[in-house]
Coordinates of C-alpha atoms in Angstrom, one line a residue:
Chain A
M23 CA -5.7 -7.9 -31.0
K24 CA -4.8 -4.4 -30.2
I25 CA -3.3 -3.9 -26.7
L26 CA -2.4 -0.6 -25.1
V27 CA 0.1 -0.5 -22.2
C28 CA 0.4 2.6 -20.1
I29 CA 3.9 3.2 -18.9
S30 CA 5.6 5.5 -16.4
N31 CA 9.1 6.9 -16.1
V32 CA 10.1 6.4 -12.4
P33 CA 13.2 6.7 -10.2
D34 CA 15.2 3.5 -10.2
T35 CA 14.3 1.2 -7.2
T36 CA 17.7 1.7 -5.6
T37 CA 17.3 5.5 -5.5
K38 CA 17.7 7.2 -2.1
I39 CA 14.8 9.6 -2.1
T40 CA 15.6 13.3 -1.2
F41 CA 13.8 16.6 -1.7
T42 CA 14.8 20.2 -2.4
D43 CA 13.3 23.7 -2.1
N44 CA 12.2 23.3 1.5
N45 CA 10.9 19.7 0.8
T46 CA 8.5 20.8 -1.9
Q47 CA 10.3 19.3 -4.9
F48 CA 11.7 15.8 -5.6
N49 CA 15.4 15.9 -6.0
N50 CA 16.1 14.2 -9.4
N51 CA 19.7 15.3 -9.4
G52 CA 21.8 12.2 -10.3
V53 CA 18.7 10.0 -10.2
Q54 CA 18.5 7.2 -12.9
F55 CA 15.0 6.9 -14.3
I56 CA 13.6 3.5 -15.4
L57 CA 10.5 1.9 -16.9
N58 CA 8.2 1.3 -13.9
P59 CA 8.8 -2.3 -12.9
Y60 CA 5.0 -3.2 -12.8
D61 CA 4.6 -1.7 -16.3
E62 CA 7.4 -4.0 -17.5
I63 CA 5.2 -6.9 -16.3
A64 CA 2.2 -5.5 -18.2
L65 CA 4.3 -5.0 -21.3
A66 CA 5.7 -8.5 -21.1
R67 CA 2.2 -10.0 -20.9
A68 CA 1.0 -7.9 -23.8
I69 CA 3.9 -9.1 -25.9
E70 CA 3.2 -12.7 -25.0
L71 CA -0.5 -12.3 -26.0
T72 CA 0.4 -10.9 -29.4
D73 CA 3.3 -13.2 -30.0
G74 CA 3.7 -14.4 -33.6
G75 CA 2.0 -11.5 -35.3
N76 CA -1.3 -11.9 -33.4
G77 CA -1.8 -8.2 -32.9
T78 CA 0.0 -5.1 -31.9
V79 CA 1.2 -3.5 -28.6
T80 CA 1.2 0.3 -28.3
V81 CA 2.7 1.9 -25.3
I82 CA 1.6 5.3 -24.1
N83 CA 3.3 7.7 -21.7
V84 CA 2.2 11.0 -20.4
G85 CA 5.5 12.9 -20.0
E86 CA 7.9 15.5 -21.2
A87 CA 10.6 14.7 -23.8
S88 CA 12.9 13.5 -21.0
T89 CA 10.9 10.3 -20.7
E90 CA 11.8 9.2 -24.3
P91 CA 14.6 6.9 -23.3
T92 CA 12.1 4.9 -21.2
I93 CA 9.7 4.8 -24.1
R94 CA 12.5 3.6 -26.4
K95 CA 13.3 0.9 -23.8
A96 CA 9.6 -0.3 -24.0
L97 CA 10.0 -0.4 -27.8
A98 CA 13.2 -2.3 -27.5
I99 CA 11.5 -4.9 -25.3
G100 CA 9.0 -5.5 -28.0
A101 CA 6.2 -2.9 -28.2
T102 CA 5.1 -2.2 -31.8
D103 CA 4.8 1.6 -31.5
A104 CA 4.6 4.4 -28.9
V105 CA 2.6 7.5 -28.1
R106 CA 3.8 10.3 -25.9
V107 CA 1.4 12.8 -24.6
N108 CA 3.6 15.9 -24.3
A109 CA 2.8 17.0 -20.8
K110 CA 4.0 16.7 -17.2
A111 CA 2.2 13.8 -15.5
H112 CA 0.4 16.1 -13.0
D113 CA -1.5 13.4 -11.1
A114 CA -3.3 10.1 -11.8
W115 CA -6.5 11.9 -12.8
Y116 CA -4.6 14.1 -15.3
V117 CA -2.9 11.0 -16.8
A118 CA -6.1 8.9 -16.9
A119 CA -7.9 11.7 -18.7
Q120 CA -5.2 12.0 -21.3
V121 CA -5.1 8.3 -22.0
A122 CA -8.9 8.1 -22.1
A123 CA -9.0 10.8 -24.7
Y124 CA -6.5 8.9 -26.8
V125 CA -8.4 5.6 -26.4
K126 CA -11.7 7.2 -27.4
A127 CA -10.2 8.2 -30.7
N128 CA -8.2 4.9 -31.0
P129 CA -10.0 1.9 -29.5
F130 CA -8.1 -1.0 -28.0
D131 CA -9.1 -4.6 -27.1
L132 CA -7.2 -4.6 -23.8
I133 CA -5.6 -1.8 -21.8
L134 CA -2.9 -2.7 -19.3
T135 CA -1.1 -0.6 -16.7
G136 CA 1.2 -1.6 -13.8
R137 CA -0.5 -2.1 -10.5
E138 CA 1.0 1.2 -9.4
S139 CA 3.9 3.4 -10.2
I140 CA 6.7 3.0 -7.6
D141 CA 6.9 6.8 -7.1
Y142 CA 3.4 7.9 -6.1
N143 CA 1.9 4.4 -5.6
G144 CA -1.6 5.6 -6.4
S145 CA -2.9 2.5 -8.1
K146 CA -5.5 4.8 -9.6
V147 CA -4.9 5.1 -13.4
A148 CA -6.4 1.7 -14.3
S149 CA -9.7 2.3 -12.4
M150 CA -10.0 5.9 -13.5
L151 CA -9.6 4.8 -17.1
G152 CA -12.2 2.1 -16.6
E153 CA -14.6 4.7 -15.2
L154 CA -13.9 7.2 -18.0
L155 CA -14.3 4.6 -20.7
D156 CA -17.2 2.8 -19.0
L157 CA -15.2 -0.5 -19.0
P158 CA -14.6 -3.0 -16.2
S159 CA -11.3 -2.5 -14.4
V160 CA -9.3 -4.6 -12.0
S161 CA -6.6 -2.6 -10.3
I162 CA -4.2 -5.4 -9.2
I163 CA -4.1 -8.6 -11.2
K164 CA -1.9 -11.7 -10.6
K165 CA -2.9 -13.6 -13.7
L166 CA -4.5 -12.8 -17.1
D167 CA -5.7 -15.1 -19.8
I168 CA -7.6 -14.5 -22.9
D169 CA -10.0 -16.9 -24.5
G170 CA -11.7 -15.5 -27.6
D171 CA -13.5 -12.3 -26.6
N172 CA -13.3 -13.1 -22.9
V173 CA -10.7 -12.4 -20.4
T174 CA -10.1 -14.2 -17.1
V175 CA -8.1 -12.4 -14.4
E176 CA -7.1 -13.4 -10.9
R177 CA -6.9 -10.5 -8.4
E178 CA -5.5 -10.5 -5.0
I179 CA -7.8 -10.0 -2.0
E180 CA -6.8 -10.0 1.7
G181 CA -5.8 -13.5 2.6
G182 CA -6.8 -15.0 -0.8
K183 CA -7.7 -14.5 -4.4
E184 CA -10.6 -13.9 -6.6
V185 CA -11.1 -15.0 -10.2
L186 CA -13.2 -12.8 -12.5
T187 CA -14.2 -13.1 -16.2
T188 CA -15.3 -10.3 -18.4
P189 CA -15.8 -9.7 -22.1
L190 CA -13.0 -7.6 -23.7
P191 CA -12.2 -4.7 -23.5
I192 CA -11.1 -4.2 -19.9
V193 CA -8.5 -2.2 -18.1
A194 CA -6.2 -4.1 -15.7
G195 CA -3.2 -3.3 -13.5
A196 CA -0.5 -6.0 -13.7
A197 CA 1.4 -7.2 -10.7
E198 CA 4.0 -10.0 -10.1
G199 CA 2.7 -13.3 -11.4
V200 CA 1.2 -11.9 -14.7
A201 CA 4.4 -12.4 -16.7
E202 CA 8.2 -12.4 -16.3
P203 CA 9.7 -9.0 -17.4
K204 CA 11.6 -9.3 -20.7
I205 CA 15.1 -8.1 -21.3
P206 CA 15.6 -6.4 -24.7
N207 CA 17.9 -8.2 -27.1
M208 CA 20.3 -6.5 -29.5
R209 CA 17.8 -6.7 -32.4
G210 CA 15.2 -5.1 -30.2
I211 CA 17.5 -2.3 -29.2
M212 CA 18.4 -1.6 -32.9
S213 CA 14.8 -1.7 -34.2
A214 CA 13.6 0.5 -31.3
R215 CA 15.3 3.5 -32.9
T216 CA 13.2 3.3 -36.0
K217 CA 9.8 2.2 -34.5
P218 CA 7.2 4.9 -34.6
L219 CA 7.0 7.2 -31.6
T220 CA 4.2 9.7 -32.0
V221 CA 4.0 12.8 -29.9
I222 CA 0.6 14.3 -29.3
E223 CA -0.5 17.4 -27.4
P224 CA -2.5 17.0 -24.2
V225 CA -6.3 17.7 -23.9
G226 CA -7.3 20.4 -21.4
V227 CA -8.0 18.8 -18.0
K228 CA -8.9 20.5 -14.7
T229 CA -6.6 19.1 -12.0
L230 CA -8.1 17.9 -8.8
S231 CA -5.0 17.5 -6.6
E232 CA -1.6 19.0 -5.9
I233 CA 1.4 17.8 -4.0
I234 CA 2.4 20.6 -1.8
S235 CA 5.3 19.0 0.2
Y236 CA 7.2 15.9 1.1
E237 CA 8.4 14.3 4.3
T238 CA 10.9 11.5 4.9
P239 CA 10.2 8.9 7.6
A240 CA 11.4 9.9 11.1
P241 CA 14.8 8.2 11.7
R242 CA 14.7 5.4 14.3
G243 CA 16.9 5.4 17.4
Q244 CA 19.9 3.2 17.8
V245 CA 19.2 -0.5 17.5
K246 CA 19.1 -2.4 20.8
L247 CA 21.1 -5.6 20.4
V248 CA 20.2 -8.7 22.4
A249 CA 22.6 -11.6 22.8
A250 CA 21.8 -14.6 20.5
D251 CA 21.3 -16.9 23.4
D252 CA 19.0 -14.6 25.3
T253 CA 15.9 -14.7 23.2
A254 CA 13.8 -14.5 26.4
K255 CA 15.1 -11.0 26.9
L256 CA 13.9 -10.0 23.4
V257 CA 10.5 -11.3 24.3
D258 CA 10.5 -9.3 27.5
L259 CA 11.5 -6.1 25.7
L260 CA 8.8 -6.6 23.1
H261 CA 6.3 -7.1 25.8
D262 CA 7.3 -4.6 28.5
E263 CA 9.1 -1.9 26.5
A264 CA 7.8 -1.9 23.0
R265 CA 4.4 -3.3 24.1
V266 CA 3.8 -5.0 20.8
I267 CA 3.1 -8.6 22.1
Chain B
M218 CA -22.7 18.1 4.7
P219 CA -22.1 14.7 6.2
V220 CA -19.0 12.5 5.7
L221 CA -19.7 9.1 4.0
V222 CA -17.7 6.1 4.9
Y223 CA -17.8 2.8 2.9
T224 CA -17.6 -0.2 5.3
E225 CA -16.1 -3.1 3.4
N226 CA -16.9 -6.6 4.5
A227 CA -15.3 -10.0 3.7
D228 CA -17.8 -12.8 3.6
G229 CA -20.3 -10.7 5.5
K230 CA -17.9 -9.7 8.3
F231 CA -16.4 -6.3 8.9
K232 CA -12.7 -6.3 9.3
K233 CA -10.3 -4.2 11.5
S234 CA -9.4 -2.0 8.5
T235 CA -13.1 -1.2 8.2
F236 CA -13.3 -0.1 11.9
E237 CA -10.2 2.0 11.3
A238 CA -11.8 3.7 8.3
V239 CA -15.0 4.4 10.4
S240 CA -13.0 5.8 13.3
Y241 CA -10.9 8.0 10.9
A242 CA -14.1 9.2 9.1
R243 CA -15.6 10.0 12.5
A244 CA -12.6 12.2 13.3
I245 CA -13.0 14.0 10.0
A246 CA -16.7 14.5 10.7
D247 CA -15.8 16.0 14.0
Q248 CA -13.3 18.4 12.3
N249 CA -16.2 19.6 10.2
N250 CA -18.9 19.6 12.9
T251 CA -21.0 17.2 10.9
N252 CA -22.5 13.7 10.9
L253 CA -21.0 10.4 9.8
V254 CA -23.0 8.2 7.5
A255 CA -21.8 4.7 6.7
I256 CA -22.7 2.6 3.7
S257 CA -22.5 -1.2 3.8
I258 CA -23.0 -3.3 0.6
G259 CA -23.6 -7.0 0.8
D260 CA -24.9 -9.5 3.3
V261 CA -24.0 -8.1 6.8
S262 CA -25.9 -8.9 10.0
S263 CA -27.9 -6.1 11.6
D264 CA -25.9 -6.6 14.8
Q265 CA -22.8 -5.7 13.0
L266 CA -24.4 -2.7 11.3
I267 CA -25.8 -1.3 14.5
A268 CA -22.3 -1.8 16.1
L269 CA -20.8 0.6 13.6
G270 CA -22.2 3.2 15.9
K271 CA -19.5 2.3 18.4
Y272 CA -16.9 3.6 16.0
G273 CA -18.8 6.8 15.4
A274 CA -21.3 6.3 12.6
E275 CA -24.7 7.9 13.3
K276 CA -26.5 6.3 10.4
V277 CA -25.9 3.2 8.3
L278 CA -27.2 2.8 4.8
N279 CA -27.6 -0.9 4.3
V280 CA -27.6 -2.2 0.7
S281 CA -28.6 -5.9 0.7
N282 CA -29.5 -6.3 -2.9
A283 CA -28.6 -9.9 -4.0
K284 CA -27.1 -8.6 -7.3
L285 CA -24.6 -6.7 -5.2
K286 CA -23.7 -9.4 -2.8
N287 CA -20.2 -9.8 -4.3
F288 CA -17.8 -7.0 -4.9
I289 CA -17.8 -5.6 -8.4
N290 CA -15.9 -2.3 -8.2
Q291 CA -17.8 -0.7 -11.1
A292 CA -21.2 -1.4 -9.5
Y293 CA -20.1 -0.6 -6.0
A294 CA -18.6 2.7 -7.2
S295 CA -22.0 3.7 -8.7
V296 CA -23.9 2.8 -5.5
I297 CA -21.4 4.7 -3.2
A298 CA -21.2 7.8 -5.5
D299 CA -25.0 7.9 -5.8
A300 CA -25.3 7.7 -2.0
A301 CA -22.8 10.5 -1.5
K302 CA -24.9 12.7 -3.8
K303 CA -28.2 11.8 -2.1
E304 CA -26.8 12.4 1.4
G305 CA -25.0 15.5 0.2
A306 CA -21.7 14.1 1.4
D307 CA -18.7 16.0 0.0
I308 CA -16.0 13.7 1.7
V309 CA -16.0 9.9 1.0
V310 CA -13.7 7.7 3.1
L311 CA -12.8 4.1 2.6
S312 CA -10.0 1.6 3.4
N313 CA -7.1 1.4 0.9
S314 CA -7.5 -2.4 0.8
F315 CA -7.1 -4.4 -2.4
S316 CA -10.8 -3.7 -3.1
G317 CA -10.7 -0.1 -1.9
R318 CA -7.9 0.6 -4.5
G319 CA -10.2 -0.5 -7.3
L320 CA -13.1 1.5 -5.9
A321 CA -11.8 4.9 -4.7
P322 CA -10.5 6.1 -8.2
R323 CA -13.9 5.2 -9.8
I324 CA -15.8 7.1 -7.1
G325 CA -13.4 10.0 -7.6
V326 CA -14.1 10.2 -11.3
K327 CA -17.9 10.0 -10.7
L328 CA -17.8 12.7 -8.1
Q329 CA -15.1 14.8 -9.9
A330 CA -13.3 14.5 -6.7
G331 CA -9.5 14.5 -6.0
V332 CA -8.5 11.2 -4.5
A333 CA -6.0 11.0 -1.6
D334 CA -4.9 7.3 -1.8
G335 CA -3.1 5.6 1.0
A336 CA -3.7 8.4 3.6
V337 CA -1.7 7.9 6.8
A338 CA -3.0 10.8 8.9
L339 CA -6.1 13.0 9.4
P340 CA -6.5 15.8 6.9
E341 CA -5.2 19.3 7.8
Q342 CA -7.8 21.9 7.1
T343 CA -6.1 25.2 7.6
G344 CA -7.2 27.0 4.5
K345 CA -6.2 24.2 2.3
F346 CA -7.5 20.6 2.6
T347 CA -4.3 18.5 2.7
V348 CA -3.7 14.8 3.4
K349 CA -0.5 13.0 4.1
K350 CA 0.0 9.8 2.1
T351 CA 2.7 7.3 1.5
A352 CA 5.0 7.9 -1.5
F353 CA 8.0 6.4 -3.2
S354 CA 6.9 3.0 -1.9
G355 CA 7.4 3.8 1.7
K356 CA 10.6 5.8 1.3
A357 CA 8.7 9.1 1.9
F358 CA 5.4 10.8 2.4
A359 CA 3.7 13.3 0.2
V360 CA 1.3 15.9 1.5
V361 CA -1.4 16.2 -1.1
E362 CA -3.9 19.0 -1.4
L363 CA -7.3 18.1 -2.8
T364 CA -8.4 21.1 -4.7
S365 CA -11.8 19.8 -5.8
I366 CA -15.1 20.4 -4.0
N367 CA -15.7 16.7 -3.4
K368 CA -12.9 14.6 -1.9
V369 CA -12.2 10.9 -1.7
I370 CA -9.8 9.5 0.9
S371 CA -8.6 5.9 1.1
L372 CA -6.9 5.1 4.4
T373 CA -3.8 2.9 4.6
P374 CA -4.6 -0.1 6.9
N375 CA -2.9 -0.1 10.3
S376 CA -2.2 3.6 10.1
Y377 CA -5.1 4.9 12.2
K378 CA -6.2 3.5 15.6
V379 CA -9.7 2.1 16.1
V380 CA -11.6 4.4 18.4
E381 CA -14.7 3.0 20.3
N382 CA -16.7 5.7 22.1
G383 CA -19.9 5.9 20.2
G384 CA -23.3 4.2 20.7
A385 CA -25.7 2.4 18.4
A386 CA -26.2 3.5 14.8
T387 CA -29.5 3.8 13.1
V388 CA -29.7 1.4 10.2
E389 CA -31.7 2.2 7.1
D390 CA -32.4 -0.1 4.2
Y391 CA -31.1 1.6 1.2
A392 CA -32.3 0.5 -2.3
A393 CA -29.6 0.6 -4.9
E394 CA -28.8 -1.5 -8.0
G395 CA -25.9 0.1 -9.9
N396 CA -26.1 0.7 -13.6
A397 CA -26.8 -2.0 -16.2
S398 CA -23.4 -1.6 -17.7
D399 CA -21.7 -2.1 -14.3
F400 CA -22.0 -5.9 -14.4
K401 CA -19.9 -7.0 -17.3
A402 CA -17.3 -8.5 -14.9
M403 CA -18.4 -11.7 -13.2
I404 CA -16.8 -13.4 -10.2
K405 CA -16.1 -17.0 -10.9
E406 CA -14.3 -18.0 -7.8
I407 CA -13.3 -16.6 -4.4
V408 CA -10.6 -18.4 -2.5
R409 CA -10.0 -17.1 1.0
S410 CA -7.9 -19.1 3.4
T411 CA -9.4 -18.6 6.8
D412 CA -6.5 -20.0 8.8
K413 CA -4.0 -17.5 7.5
V414 CA -3.6 -14.0 8.8
S415 CA -3.9 -11.5 5.9
L416 CA -0.6 -9.7 5.3
P417 CA -1.8 -6.1 4.7
D418 CA -4.0 -6.2 7.8
A419 CA -1.7 -8.0 10.2
D420 CA -0.6 -6.5 13.5
I421 CA 2.5 -8.7 13.5
V422 CA 4.5 -9.9 10.5
V423 CA 7.2 -12.5 10.5
S424 CA 9.3 -12.2 7.4
A425 CA 12.3 -14.3 6.1
G426 CA 14.9 -14.0 3.4
R427 CA 17.6 -15.8 1.6
G428 CA 19.4 -16.4 4.9
L429 CA 17.0 -19.4 5.3
K430 CA 18.8 -21.1 2.4
G431 CA 15.7 -22.9 1.0
P432 CA 11.9 -23.3 1.1
E433 CA 12.2 -26.5 3.1
N434 CA 13.4 -24.4 6.1
W435 CA 10.2 -22.3 6.4
G436 CA 8.7 -24.6 9.1
M437 CA 10.3 -22.7 11.9
V438 CA 9.2 -19.3 10.4
E439 CA 5.6 -20.6 10.1
E440 CA 5.8 -21.9 13.7
L441 CA 6.9 -18.5 15.0
A442 CA 4.3 -16.7 13.0
G443 CA 1.6 -19.1 14.2
L444 CA 2.6 -18.6 17.9
L445 CA 2.4 -14.8 17.5
G446 CA -0.7 -14.7 15.4
A447 CA 1.4 -13.1 12.7
A448 CA 1.2 -13.0 8.9
L449 CA 4.1 -14.4 6.8
A450 CA 6.2 -12.3 4.5
C451 CA 9.4 -12.7 2.5
S452 CA 12.0 -10.7 0.6
K453 CA 12.0 -10.3 -3.2
P454 CA 14.8 -12.9 -3.9
V455 CA 12.7 -15.5 -2.0
S456 CA 9.5 -15.0 -4.0
D457 CA 11.5 -14.6 -7.3
A458 CA 13.1 -18.0 -6.6
G459 CA 9.7 -19.5 -6.1
W460 CA 10.4 -20.4 -2.5
R461 CA 7.3 -18.5 -1.3
P462 CA 4.3 -17.0 -3.2
H463 CA 4.5 -13.5 -4.7
S464 CA 1.6 -12.5 -2.4
E465 CA 4.1 -12.6 0.5
H466 CA 6.7 -10.4 -1.1
V467 CA 7.2 -7.2 1.0
G468 CA 9.1 -4.3 -0.4
Q469 CA 9.2 -1.6 -3.1
T470 CA 7.8 -3.8 -5.8
G471 CA 5.7 -6.0 -3.5
I472 CA 3.4 -5.1 -0.7
A473 CA 4.1 -2.2 1.7
V474 CA 3.1 -3.1 5.3
S475 CA 2.7 -1.1 8.5
P476 CA 2.3 -3.6 11.3
N477 CA 3.0 -3.0 15.0
L478 CA 5.8 -5.5 14.9
Y479 CA 7.9 -6.6 11.9
I480 CA 10.4 -9.5 12.5
A481 CA 12.9 -9.9 9.7
I482 CA 14.9 -13.1 9.7
G483 CA 17.8 -13.6 7.4
I484 CA 17.0 -10.5 5.3
S485 CA 20.0 -8.2 4.7
G486 CA 17.8 -5.1 4.2
A487 CA 18.2 -3.8 0.6
I488 CA 16.8 -0.3 0.1
Q489 CA 13.9 -1.8 -1.9
H490 CA 12.9 -4.1 1.0
L491 CA 13.3 -1.4 3.6
A492 CA 10.9 0.9 1.6
G493 CA 8.1 -1.6 2.2
V494 CA 8.5 -1.9 5.9
S495 CA 9.6 1.6 7.0
S496 CA 6.2 2.4 8.5
S497 CA 6.2 -0.6 10.8
K498 CA 6.1 0.6 14.4
V499 CA 8.7 -1.8 15.8
I500 CA 11.3 -3.7 13.8
V501 CA 13.2 -6.7 15.0
V502 CA 16.1 -8.0 12.9
I503 CA 17.8 -11.4 13.2
N504 CA 20.8 -11.7 11.0
K505 CA 24.2 -13.4 11.3
D506 CA 25.9 -10.4 9.6
P507 CA 26.4 -7.6 12.1
E508 CA 27.0 -5.2 9.1
A509 CA 23.6 -6.0 7.5
P510 CA 22.0 -2.7 6.6
F511 CA 18.7 -3.8 8.2
F512 CA 20.2 -3.3 11.7
K513 CA 20.4 0.5 10.9
V514 CA 16.6 0.8 10.8
A515 CA 15.8 -1.8 13.4
D516 CA 14.6 -1.2 17.0
Y517 CA 15.8 -4.5 18.3
G518 CA 18.4 -6.9 16.8
I519 CA 20.0 -10.2 17.4
V520 CA 23.3 -10.9 15.6
G521 CA 23.2 -14.7 15.1
D522 CA 22.4 -17.6 12.8
A523 CA 18.7 -17.9 12.1
F524 CA 18.9 -21.7 12.5
E525 CA 20.0 -21.2 16.1
V526 CA 18.2 -18.1 17.1
V527 CA 14.7 -18.8 15.7
P528 CA 14.2 -22.1 17.5
K529 CA 15.3 -20.4 20.7
L530 CA 13.0 -17.5 20.1
I531 CA 10.1 -20.0 19.5
A532 CA 10.9 -21.5 22.9
A533 CA 11.0 -18.1 24.6
V534 CA 7.7 -17.1 23.0
K535 CA 6.2 -20.4 24.2
E536 CA 7.4 -19.8 27.7
Y537 CA 6.1 -16.2 27.7
K538 CA 2.7 -17.5 26.5
A539 CA 2.6 -20.2 29.2
S540 CA 3.3 -17.6 31.9
A541 CA 1.0 -14.9 30.5

């Protein structure tokens, strides 16, 4: 089985997010970049499914050379090989179009992404890829099992879950529950250096959106403290002042 | 050119997030001096379809093909994109629900439209068409310009108020089937717990963390949530430890919520957790550590032990409810 895992290079989850140039650019000064946590889950499941030589796991990233440490991390975790599309990830549509072009030339049995990247949270690449490749897509899965040529996934719905089956190939976005992220071991780290990382040039794509500025959430006022034995006062405040109950 | 809004249903019933999407789409139609057309797919009663007029839809396209009774994003995207073309709609609006997230990008590709996912405010249309959306998992907002002719906007639940000042909508039966290749995926099972409030849609969320010491202590959290009609949530360490299901994990790598009221019990407030709750309207924090970072972003706080404060809070809520 051939599995493709789409990976993003994102600011570490502990990053305090700030902007520069009059709030038009993300300030990456001093920011540590990591493999997107949901992509780690997708990668871990792909490695489980191909365990013991039962297939290959290719990771693909659309990014400039600065994303290579993250790609090497994915190789250290256990991906077989990697592809970097040498371009800035302009938006989800641009990324999906690049990956779709690669997959049309190099077919896969299963394509995984994370449920969303933790920077732009679009949750879009999996479904766009599905549309571009005319394949079923499930944007947020909690479970994925393969039985022969069929795949069964569980997806989250408001207040419940839905179980779907489809023939392979499909595109799915992995969320918590699909697998436990894997930590690379020393052998993985050593072998990652020599695993193939192919750089390809992007295909021409017309972009459809542009981020023009950023805002940070408005700061809240000073917290109003209520004494621990005066919970009735808290209820009154929530009712009379905040008007939320 | 009208605005088209997809009105999602769950088991044949429209949800609050659907009415939010219709109200939001109405406001966009008003910005453009145009009509609002809704499209409903599935088994929805005509009363409910007519009532979409209350939220501002003039016309409702009703697709009640048995093949399309259950949500298959691939097929629904075909139906909605075709309807947009037939109606000449250049803006398509839907809720950024779990299903909406699997739908909006596919509609976007079909219509060659830019997609503003997770919108939190009405578009600004001063020369450029821009939409504010959540970014960095709630740590910030991004203003996105959609540069395409067609546009798809998915609205974050709980971020736009339901507005009721319309009348009755005209309902038209709309024949649609999707494409043959749209039905590869089949639904085997749908499990929906009717007694539980759904977390992304909830007006009130009661959330607890490691301060509760173990899963056996969740009884009081459930009781408080039950009294308030609230959804349950938890912090990452709690779901990682298996005390609570992953579906309750709120934070940067879990679900982002924007309820009217978020009550955090025994959660210190790591930056990753705060990211997921920053768009809550009112935040209440109960923690025994006065230095807990969560207090810095809270509106109301109680410094005290959860095992003492929560039972007292339950009693106070009961008293309030008895007097109300």
